[in-house]
Tab-separated table of C-alpha atoms in Angstrom:
chain	number	residue	atom	x	y	z
A	1	UNK	CA	102.455	124.904	103.894
A	2	UNK	CA	99.959	127.504	104.993
A	3	UNK	CA	100.051	130.736	102.967
A	4	UNK	CA	96.903	132.751	103.702
A	5	UNK	CA	93.449	132.563	105.269
A	6	UNK	CA	90.593	135.046	104.852
A	7	UNK	CA	87.231	135.149	106.601
A	8	UNK	CA	84.224	137.475	106.532
A	9	UNK	CA	80.970	137.626	108.505
A	10	UNK	CA	81.840	135.078	111.161
A	11	UNK	CA	81.150	135.719	114.860
A	12	UNK	CA	82.896	139.001	115.765
A	13	UNK	CA	84.519	139.279	112.311
A	14	UNK	CA	82.348	141.435	110.054
A	15	UNK	CA	84.404	142.607	107.091
A	16	UNK	CA	86.939	140.429	105.291
A	17	UNK	CA	90.072	139.848	107.389
A	18	UNK	CA	93.207	138.158	106.039
A	19	UNK	CA	96.082	136.472	107.861
A	20	UNK	CA	99.127	136.007	105.621
A	21	UNK	CA	102.282	133.989	106.285
A	22	UNK	CA	104.082	135.488	103.276
A	23	UNK	CA	107.351	136.981	104.488
A	24	UNK	CA	108.218	140.614	103.856
A	25	UNK	CA	111.484	141.594	102.065
A	26	UNK	CA	113.097	141.988	105.520
A	27	UNK	CA	116.322	139.954	105.641
A	28	UNK	CA	116.534	139.545	109.434
A	29	UNK	CA	116.558	135.966	110.766
A	30	UNK	CA	115.969	134.783	107.210
A	31	UNK	CA	117.364	131.252	107.529
A	32	UNK	CA	115.866	130.666	110.980
A	33	UNK	CA	112.372	132.165	110.682
A	34	UNK	CA	111.538	131.841	106.976
A	35	UNK	CA	110.971	128.744	104.844
A	36	UNK	CA	111.496	128.738	101.113
A	37	UNK	CA	108.656	126.867	99.422
A	38	UNK	CA	109.281	124.597	96.458
A	39	UNK	CA	107.345	127.176	94.475
A	40	UNK	CA	109.723	129.805	93.128
A	41	UNK	CA	109.965	133.082	95.080
A	42	UNK	CA	107.491	132.010	97.779
A	43	UNK	CA	108.953	132.789	101.207
A	44	UNK	CA	106.746	131.768	104.136
A	45	UNK	CA	107.068	132.509	107.833
A	46	UNK	CA	107.554	129.606	110.212
A	47	UNK	CA	105.896	131.252	113.204
A	48	UNK	CA	103.463	134.072	113.887
A	49	UNK	CA	102.080	135.608	117.085
A	50	UNK	CA	98.743	137.418	117.469
A	51	UNK	CA	98.080	139.901	120.285
A	52	UNK	CA	94.922	141.670	121.363
A	53	UNK	CA	92.800	142.596	124.347
A	54	UNK	CA	90.392	140.112	125.900
A	55	UNK	CA	87.237	139.761	123.733
A	56	UNK	CA	88.987	141.439	120.786
A	57	UNK	CA	88.366	138.446	118.514
A	58	UNK	CA	91.714	136.613	118.539
A	59	UNK	CA	90.022	133.330	119.404
A	60	UNK	CA	87.300	133.908	116.798
A	61	UNK	CA	89.925	133.963	114.077
A	62	UNK	CA	90.961	130.448	115.129
A	63	UNK	CA	87.310	129.421	115.503
A	64	UNK	CA	86.725	130.539	111.917
A	65	UNK	CA	89.607	128.414	110.662
A	66	UNK	CA	88.403	125.398	112.658
A	67	UNK	CA	84.803	125.845	111.452
A	68	UNK	CA	86.111	125.848	107.886
A	69	UNK	CA	88.277	122.784	108.540
A	70	UNK	CA	85.321	120.945	110.068
A	71	UNK	CA	83.166	121.771	107.057
A	72	UNK	CA	85.751	120.231	104.734
A	73	UNK	CA	86.245	117.169	106.920
A	74	UNK	CA	82.677	116.412	107.978
A	75	UNK	CA	80.089	118.078	105.745
A	76	UNK	CA	79.717	115.044	103.476
A	77	UNK	CA	79.513	112.429	106.249
A	78	UNK	CA	78.421	114.018	109.535
A	79	UNK	CA	75.334	115.950	108.454
A	80	UNK	CA	71.999	114.872	107.065
A	81	UNK	CA	69.912	116.865	104.608
A	82	UNK	CA	68.441	119.827	106.450
A	83	UNK	CA	70.897	119.817	109.369
A	84	UNK	CA	72.431	123.181	110.229
A	85	UNK	CA	76.108	123.808	109.577
A	86	UNK	CA	78.443	125.127	112.345
A	87	UNK	CA	78.518	128.635	110.871
A	88	UNK	CA	77.697	131.708	112.972
A	89	UNK	CA	77.508	135.089	111.187
A	90	UNK	CA	78.113	138.519	112.734
A	91	UNK	CA	74.950	138.896	114.804
A	92	UNK	CA	75.263	142.523	115.923
A	93	UNK	CA	73.859	143.732	112.604
A	94	UNK	CA	70.459	142.672	111.280
A	95	UNK	CA	71.760	142.765	107.730
A	96	UNK	CA	74.793	140.530	108.285
A	97	UNK	CA	72.925	138.172	110.617
A	98	UNK	CA	71.035	136.949	107.561
A	99	UNK	CA	74.088	136.786	105.277
A	100	UNK	CA	76.458	133.805	104.785
A	101	UNK	CA	80.002	133.476	106.109
A	102	UNK	CA	82.920	133.335	103.691
A	103	UNK	CA	86.124	131.301	104.077
A	104	UNK	CA	89.108	131.340	101.740
A	105	UNK	CA	92.470	129.601	102.073
A	106	UNK	CA	95.709	129.351	100.081
A	107	UNK	CA	98.248	126.618	100.837
A	108	UNK	CA	100.838	124.288	99.352
A	109	UNK	CA	99.888	120.629	99.797
A	110	UNK	CA	102.253	117.681	100.083
A	111	UNK	CA	102.186	117.172	96.311
A	112	UNK	CA	103.983	120.526	95.949
A	113	UNK	CA	100.973	122.170	94.291
A	114	UNK	CA	99.561	125.481	95.500
A	115	UNK	CA	95.778	125.470	96.017
A	116	UNK	CA	93.329	128.346	96.427
A	117	UNK	CA	89.984	127.210	97.829
A	118	UNK	CA	86.885	129.158	98.830
A	119	UNK	CA	83.497	128.304	100.267
A	120	UNK	CA	80.561	130.537	101.234
A	121	UNK	CA	78.017	129.023	103.612
A	122	UNK	CA	75.083	129.889	105.813
A	123	UNK	CA	73.845	127.654	108.631
A	124	UNK	CA	71.370	126.168	106.158
A	125	UNK	CA	73.396	125.573	103.004
A	126	UNK	CA	76.546	126.018	100.938
A	127	UNK	CA	76.037	128.941	98.578
A	128	UNK	CA	79.315	128.966	96.696
A	129	UNK	CA	82.452	126.871	96.366
A	130	UNK	CA	85.447	126.887	94.021
A	131	UNK	CA	88.985	125.529	93.753
A	132	UNK	CA	91.961	126.816	91.771
A	133	UNK	CA	95.180	124.772	91.540
A	134	UNK	CA	98.622	125.944	90.408
A	135	UNK	CA	100.507	122.919	89.085
A	136	UNK	CA	103.846	124.161	87.742
A	137	UNK	CA	102.851	127.658	88.871
A	138	UNK	CA	100.037	128.125	86.340
A	139	UNK	CA	96.443	128.691	87.488
A	140	UNK	CA	93.833	126.039	86.680
A	141	UNK	CA	90.246	126.512	87.873
A	142	UNK	CA	89.086	122.954	88.481
A	143	UNK	CA	85.492	123.435	89.596
A	144	UNK	CA	82.927	125.958	90.766
A	145	UNK	CA	79.405	125.668	92.106
A	146	UNK	CA	76.896	128.322	93.076
A	147	UNK	CA	73.415	128.281	94.559
A	148	UNK	CA	70.956	130.155	92.346
A	149	UNK	CA	68.351	131.745	94.610
A	150	UNK	CA	65.798	132.244	91.840
A	151	UNK	CA	65.625	128.548	90.938
A	152	UNK	CA	66.772	126.997	94.214
A	153	UNK	CA	69.229	124.849	92.237
A	154	UNK	CA	73.006	124.591	91.929
A	155	UNK	CA	74.902	125.958	88.954
A	156	UNK	CA	78.032	123.880	88.178
A	157	UNK	CA	81.160	124.495	86.130
A	158	UNK	CA	84.166	122.216	85.609
A	159	UNK	CA	87.432	123.276	84.007
A	160	UNK	CA	89.232	121.356	81.274
A	161	UNK	CA	91.915	120.227	83.749
A	162	UNK	CA	89.436	118.598	86.121
A	163	UNK	CA	90.025	114.886	85.612
A	164	UNK	CA	86.693	113.082	85.489
A	165	UNK	CA	84.373	111.504	83.001
A	166	UNK	CA	81.024	113.217	82.486
A	167	UNK	CA	79.217	110.334	84.228
A	168	UNK	CA	81.526	110.568	87.255
A	169	UNK	CA	80.994	114.308	87.572
A	170	UNK	CA	77.239	113.793	87.394
A	171	UNK	CA	77.349	111.278	90.255
A	172	UNK	CA	79.474	113.594	92.410
A	173	UNK	CA	77.135	116.512	91.703
A	174	UNK	CA	73.995	114.516	92.475
A	175	UNK	CA	75.407	113.245	95.770
A	176	UNK	CA	76.486	116.724	96.932
A	177	UNK	CA	73.767	117.859	99.327
A	178	UNK	CA	72.844	121.507	99.764
A	179	UNK	CA	74.594	121.482	103.163
A	180	UNK	CA	77.709	119.608	101.997
A	181	UNK	CA	80.864	120.680	100.190
A	182	UNK	CA	81.640	119.215	96.782
A	183	UNK	CA	85.282	118.843	97.852
A	184	UNK	CA	84.219	116.609	100.753
A	185	UNK	CA	81.626	114.648	98.780
A	186	UNK	CA	83.913	113.908	95.826
A	187	UNK	CA	86.570	112.566	98.216
A	188	UNK	CA	84.026	110.215	99.803
A	189	UNK	CA	83.281	108.941	96.274
A	190	UNK	CA	86.984	108.233	95.587
A	191	UNK	CA	88.071	111.296	93.634
A	192	UNK	CA	91.883	111.077	93.520
A	193	UNK	CA	92.672	114.481	92.018
A	194	UNK	CA	91.223	116.444	94.957
A	195	UNK	CA	92.734	114.237	97.660
A	196	UNK	CA	96.003	116.203	98.206
A	197	UNK	CA	94.025	119.392	98.929
A	198	UNK	CA	91.512	117.579	101.148
A	199	UNK	CA	94.249	115.717	103.049
A	200	UNK	CA	96.248	118.859	103.758
A	201	UNK	CA	93.220	120.724	105.146
A	202	UNK	CA	91.996	117.829	107.289
A	203	UNK	CA	95.334	116.399	108.482
A	204	UNK	CA	98.103	118.986	108.165
A	205	UNK	CA	96.015	121.923	109.452
A	206	UNK	CA	95.679	121.570	113.254
A	207	UNK	CA	93.624	124.187	115.113
A	208	UNK	CA	93.435	124.305	118.911
A	209	UNK	CA	90.500	126.582	119.692
A	210	UNK	CA	89.645	127.634	123.277
A	211	UNK	CA	89.006	124.585	125.424
A	212	UNK	CA	90.854	122.197	123.091
A	213	UNK	CA	94.421	121.005	123.695
A	214	UNK	CA	96.788	118.677	121.902
A	215	UNK	CA	95.875	115.048	122.477
A	216	UNK	CA	97.901	113.887	125.549
A	217	UNK	CA	97.705	110.292	124.315
A	218	UNK	CA	100.211	111.214	121.599
A	219	UNK	CA	102.708	111.721	124.432
A	220	UNK	CA	101.657	108.449	126.064
A	221	UNK	CA	102.111	106.657	122.749
A	222	UNK	CA	105.674	107.951	122.458
A	223	UNK	CA	106.494	106.686	125.941
A	224	UNK	CA	105.571	103.130	124.981
A	225	UNK	CA	108.639	102.710	122.737
A	226	UNK	CA	112.354	103.334	123.311
A	227	UNK	CA	112.706	105.737	120.364
A	228	UNK	CA	109.683	107.755	121.386
A	229	UNK	CA	110.765	107.794	125.023
A	230	UNK	CA	114.150	109.208	123.974
A	231	UNK	CA	112.446	111.857	121.851
A	232	UNK	CA	110.157	112.942	124.646
A	233	UNK	CA	113.002	113.040	127.164
A	234	UNK	CA	115.150	115.139	124.818
A	235	UNK	CA	112.219	117.537	124.671
A	236	UNK	CA	111.711	117.639	128.454
A	237	UNK	CA	115.437	118.015	129.186
A	238	UNK	CA	115.711	120.885	126.710
A	239	UNK	CA	112.848	122.560	128.568
A	240	UNK	CA	114.815	122.109	131.831
A	241	UNK	CA	111.945	120.923	134.037
A	242	UNK	CA	114.207	118.783	136.259
A	243	UNK	CA	112.929	115.348	135.200
A	244	UNK	CA	115.612	112.718	134.613
A	245	UNK	CA	113.426	110.049	133.035
A	246	UNK	CA	109.782	109.143	132.488
A	247	UNK	CA	108.081	105.802	132.950
A	248	UNK	CA	104.700	104.703	131.633
A	249	UNK	CA	102.757	102.154	133.666
A	250	UNK	CA	99.713	100.484	132.186
A	251	UNK	CA	97.145	98.988	134.498
A	252	UNK	CA	93.576	97.756	134.473
A	253	UNK	CA	91.193	99.979	136.345
A	254	UNK	CA	88.595	98.538	138.695
A	255	UNK	CA	84.993	98.744	137.574
A	256	UNK	CA	83.792	102.147	138.666
A	257	UNK	CA	80.311	103.666	138.444
A	258	UNK	CA	79.963	106.322	135.717
A	259	UNK	CA	81.418	109.621	136.836
A	260	UNK	CA	83.489	108.127	139.654
A	261	UNK	CA	86.917	109.701	140.189
A	262	UNK	CA	89.990	107.771	139.107
A	263	UNK	CA	92.867	106.870	141.397
A	264	UNK	CA	95.336	109.778	141.692
A	265	UNK	CA	97.459	110.201	138.591
A	266	UNK	CA	95.540	107.691	136.424
A	267	UNK	CA	94.172	108.507	132.967
A	268	UNK	CA	91.099	106.647	131.756
A	269	UNK	CA	91.211	105.080	128.291
A	270	UNK	CA	88.348	103.006	126.917
A	271	UNK	CA	89.005	100.942	123.814
A	272	UNK	CA	85.851	100.361	121.786
A	273	UNK	CA	85.862	97.141	119.802
A	274	UNK	CA	83.290	95.202	117.816
A	275	UNK	CA	82.051	92.513	120.190
A	276	UNK	CA	79.275	89.940	119.743
A	277	UNK	CA	75.986	90.917	121.327
A	278	UNK	CA	75.919	90.122	125.030
A	279	UNK	CA	79.704	90.105	125.449
A	280	UNK	CA	80.825	92.012	128.545
A	281	UNK	CA	82.691	95.251	127.705
A	282	UNK	CA	86.487	95.097	127.890
A	283	UNK	CA	88.268	96.240	130.981
A	284	UNK	CA	89.200	99.886	131.104
A	285	UNK	CA	92.900	100.636	130.853
A	286	UNK	CA	94.650	103.224	132.938
A	287	UNK	CA	97.976	104.851	132.193
A	288	UNK	CA	100.111	106.297	134.927
A	289	UNK	CA	103.112	108.491	134.105
A	290	UNK	CA	105.944	108.427	136.629
A	291	UNK	CA	108.554	111.200	136.617
A	292	UNK	CA	111.875	110.194	138.156
A	293	UNK	CA	114.029	112.860	139.836
A	294	UNK	CA	117.517	112.513	141.281
A	295	UNK	CA	118.035	113.438	144.904
A	296	UNK	CA	120.140	116.526	145.466
A	297	UNK	CA	122.569	114.751	147.808
A	298	UNK	CA	122.943	111.372	146.076
A	299	UNK	CA	122.498	109.516	142.802
A	300	UNK	CA	119.340	107.859	144.071
A	301	UNK	CA	116.163	108.480	142.041
A	302	UNK	CA	112.785	109.439	143.499
A	303	UNK	CA	109.539	108.631	141.630
A	304	UNK	CA	106.821	111.280	141.479
A	305	UNK	CA	103.430	110.828	139.905
A	306	UNK	CA	102.905	113.226	136.982
A	307	UNK	CA	99.836	114.528	138.807
A	308	UNK	CA	102.211	115.860	141.498
A	309	UNK	CA	104.216	117.930	139.015
A	310	UNK	CA	103.529	121.627	138.395
A	311	UNK	CA	100.719	122.666	136.045
A	312	UNK	CA	103.304	123.971	133.596
A	313	UNK	CA	105.230	120.665	133.570
A	314	UNK	CA	102.024	118.664	133.130
A	315	UNK	CA	100.909	120.870	130.252
A	316	UNK	CA	104.337	120.656	128.647
A	317	UNK	CA	104.219	116.861	128.830
A	318	UNK	CA	100.749	116.826	127.271
A	319	UNK	CA	102.022	119.128	124.511
A	320	UNK	CA	105.141	117.129	123.759
A	321	UNK	CA	103.684	114.318	121.662
A	322	UNK	CA	101.588	116.615	119.490
A	323	UNK	CA	104.393	119.177	119.197
A	324	UNK	CA	106.875	116.564	118.024
A	325	UNK	CA	104.331	115.080	115.611
A	326	UNK	CA	103.582	118.500	114.114
A	327	UNK	CA	107.300	119.065	113.518
A	328	UNK	CA	107.740	115.552	112.131
A	329	UNK	CA	104.763	115.836	109.754
A	330	UNK	CA	105.383	119.422	108.629
A	331	UNK	CA	101.961	120.444	109.953
A	332	UNK	CA	100.603	123.958	110.459
A	333	UNK	CA	99.571	124.382	114.087
A	334	UNK	CA	97.243	127.133	115.361
A	335	UNK	CA	97.110	127.441	119.163
A	336	UNK	CA	94.918	129.725	121.258
A	337	UNK	CA	96.709	131.188	124.300
A	338	UNK	CA	99.911	129.190	123.993
A	339	UNK	CA	101.216	130.719	127.215
A	340	UNK	CA	98.348	129.364	129.358
A	341	UNK	CA	99.947	127.742	132.464
A	342	UNK	CA	103.429	128.113	130.964
A	343	UNK	CA	106.351	130.259	132.114
A	344	UNK	CA	107.431	132.823	129.464
A	345	UNK	CA	110.731	130.950	129.028
A	346	UNK	CA	108.779	127.763	128.298
A	347	UNK	CA	106.640	129.525	125.693
A	348	UNK	CA	109.764	130.911	124.058
A	349	UNK	CA	111.266	127.406	124.030
A	350	UNK	CA	108.221	126.029	122.184
A	351	UNK	CA	108.355	128.822	119.605
A	352	UNK	CA	112.075	128.310	119.019
A	353	UNK	CA	111.504	124.658	118.127
A	354	UNK	CA	109.647	125.785	115.000
A	355	UNK	CA	112.487	128.199	114.198
A	356	UNK	CA	115.300	125.703	114.663
A	357	UNK	CA	117.273	123.866	111.941
A	358	UNK	CA	115.625	120.626	113.113
A	359	UNK	CA	112.345	121.871	111.600
A	360	UNK	CA	113.341	120.446	108.231
A	361	UNK	CA	109.722	119.651	107.237
A	362	UNK	CA	108.783	123.357	107.353
A	363	UNK	CA	106.163	123.017	110.080
A	364	UNK	CA	104.473	126.292	111.030
A	365	UNK	CA	103.097	127.723	114.270
A	366	UNK	CA	100.519	130.510	114.684
A	367	UNK	CA	99.420	131.344	118.217
A	368	UNK	CA	97.623	133.940	120.295
A	369	UNK	CA	99.077	135.164	123.571
A	370	UNK	CA	99.214	137.964	126.132
A	371	UNK	CA	102.909	137.287	126.837
A	372	UNK	CA	104.550	140.555	125.787
A	373	UNK	CA	108.073	139.247	126.468
A	374	UNK	CA	107.867	137.566	123.061
A	375	UNK	CA	107.826	141.002	121.405
A	376	UNK	CA	111.543	140.609	120.950
A	377	UNK	CA	113.262	141.256	117.635
A	378	UNK	CA	115.952	138.739	118.605
A	379	UNK	CA	113.219	136.080	118.520
A	380	UNK	CA	110.725	137.306	115.913
A	381	UNK	CA	110.801	139.373	112.757
A	382	UNK	CA	108.441	142.338	112.534
A	383	UNK	CA	106.286	140.584	109.915
A	384	UNK	CA	105.629	137.774	112.422
A	385	UNK	CA	103.733	140.062	114.819
A	386	UNK	CA	100.003	140.679	114.311
A	387	UNK	CA	97.203	142.267	116.319
A	388	UNK	CA	93.414	142.041	116.623
A	389	UNK	CA	91.309	145.010	117.721
A	390	UNK	CA	87.592	145.854	117.684
A	391	UNK	CA	86.247	149.002	116.036
A	392	UNK	CA	83.290	151.175	117.069
A	393	UNK	CA	80.912	148.666	115.453
A	394	UNK	CA	82.353	145.960	117.749
A	395	UNK	CA	83.760	144.029	114.817
A	396	UNK	CA	87.276	142.527	114.879
A	397	UNK	CA	90.086	143.785	112.669
A	398	UNK	CA	93.354	141.961	112.048
A	399	UNK	CA	96.513	143.871	111.154
A	400	UNK	CA	100.293	143.550	111.117
A	401	UNK	CA	102.729	145.606	113.165
A	402	UNK	CA	104.233	146.560	109.791
A	403	UNK	CA	101.271	148.915	109.359
A	404	UNK	CA	103.034	151.122	111.952
A	405	UNK	CA	106.452	150.937	110.227
A	406	UNK	CA	108.418	150.156	113.404
A	407	UNK	CA	112.168	150.724	113.314
A	408	UNK	CA	114.451	147.690	113.137
A	409	UNK	CA	115.700	148.481	116.664
A	410	UNK	CA	112.395	149.588	118.187
A	411	UNK	CA	111.460	148.419	121.691
A	412	UNK	CA	108.295	146.623	120.628
A	413	UNK	CA	107.181	145.401	124.056
A	414	UNK	CA	107.327	148.875	125.564
A	415	UNK	CA	105.614	150.378	122.529
A	416	UNK	CA	102.791	147.852	122.664
A	417	UNK	CA	102.176	148.315	126.404
A	418	UNK	CA	102.045	152.083	125.856
A	419	UNK	CA	99.376	151.612	123.188
A	420	UNK	CA	101.492	152.586	120.180
A	421	UNK	CA	100.130	149.724	118.060
A	422	UNK	CA	96.617	149.512	119.527
A	423	UNK	CA	95.053	146.151	120.455
A	424	UNK	CA	95.162	146.800	124.225
A	425	UNK	CA	92.238	147.093	126.665
A	426	UNK	CA	91.000	150.472	127.854
A	427	UNK	CA	90.598	150.156	131.590
A	428	UNK	CA	88.117	152.456	133.324
A	429	UNK	CA	87.726	153.159	137.018
A	430	UNK	CA	85.330	151.300	139.270
A	431	UNK	CA	82.621	153.481	140.744
A	432	UNK	CA	83.098	156.524	138.532
């Protein structure tokens, strides 16, 4: 489970900002909105919402988390020596533009162990990296590395609880490039001790930055089997979109020139396989989703192509597979602008799924939105509401509504729209 993430000097984020899922002592909605970790006395929120004006930096917080996740997943395999890392510092200051970005995360992996991991990186290299584990609640610093500017070399330290022979450690060190993380490199060289931490970051942490949505093929995959089709229909019926059943039709697409439009409603899928040289490429497969609706004056069903449904229904269908998988796997899902193309009732429905008893794997949801109807203390606790605002240096600051000590019965939506908690745009007049 996700506990805390901190970032400094990344895009619009200048000073260190921390997002924490640790629940406050508030007892409201305790069973519904708070998960009790296997670690003693660790109470974590299941959902969190982040508000802020346009260009305040909400999306940059998610971009920072995804940049960190990509570094862990790809730095050992996707970059060559000398390639630049996907790290962008705060550029509106000459001093910080030449400084590295810092990322720090605390989480509980699937092995039940709490991990605290940090890396400091510039576009050119990794400057610092360390990992602390808490098996049985006691801190163990497993490794640390640091770039020494004077010598241009790495300084390494390994704790007594890091399980590796001296020769193994030497190999892992030597293979860790300047622009790669040791955590990533050691995993590629079959380190077993670090795998739970690596797996949680790369598989259980799902970040949907602007322009990226949940993979719609997860929904298509569910439709291919009876169990999955029932799951997806339970989801759609609960959302009350008026669809009685869904049908998936698979068909071969005609050979089309690159860039040609598909037939209405078809999705293009190309399966890459290892074929002998000179073998013609396989035929492209198309999937068509048919939504069946009952007529209002009879029991007869009418088929409609999914492309003819509303934008909100189409987006909900695309979400369904990934949403159900996140709940099933106990993943932590970060979503930028969850309410995009969705009715406020639909957004509330998606949030409630993470706060329902069926979320027995303690999946978590963090999302940004402009939908103020969610500022409802019947839905969210006060510690689940956060804001992002820029200061006079145009750097983003993240803070909780608890900083304003709102009353337990306060009208949060009205207070926010009136500017009581900040994080709203200041609108000037056009033409003076």
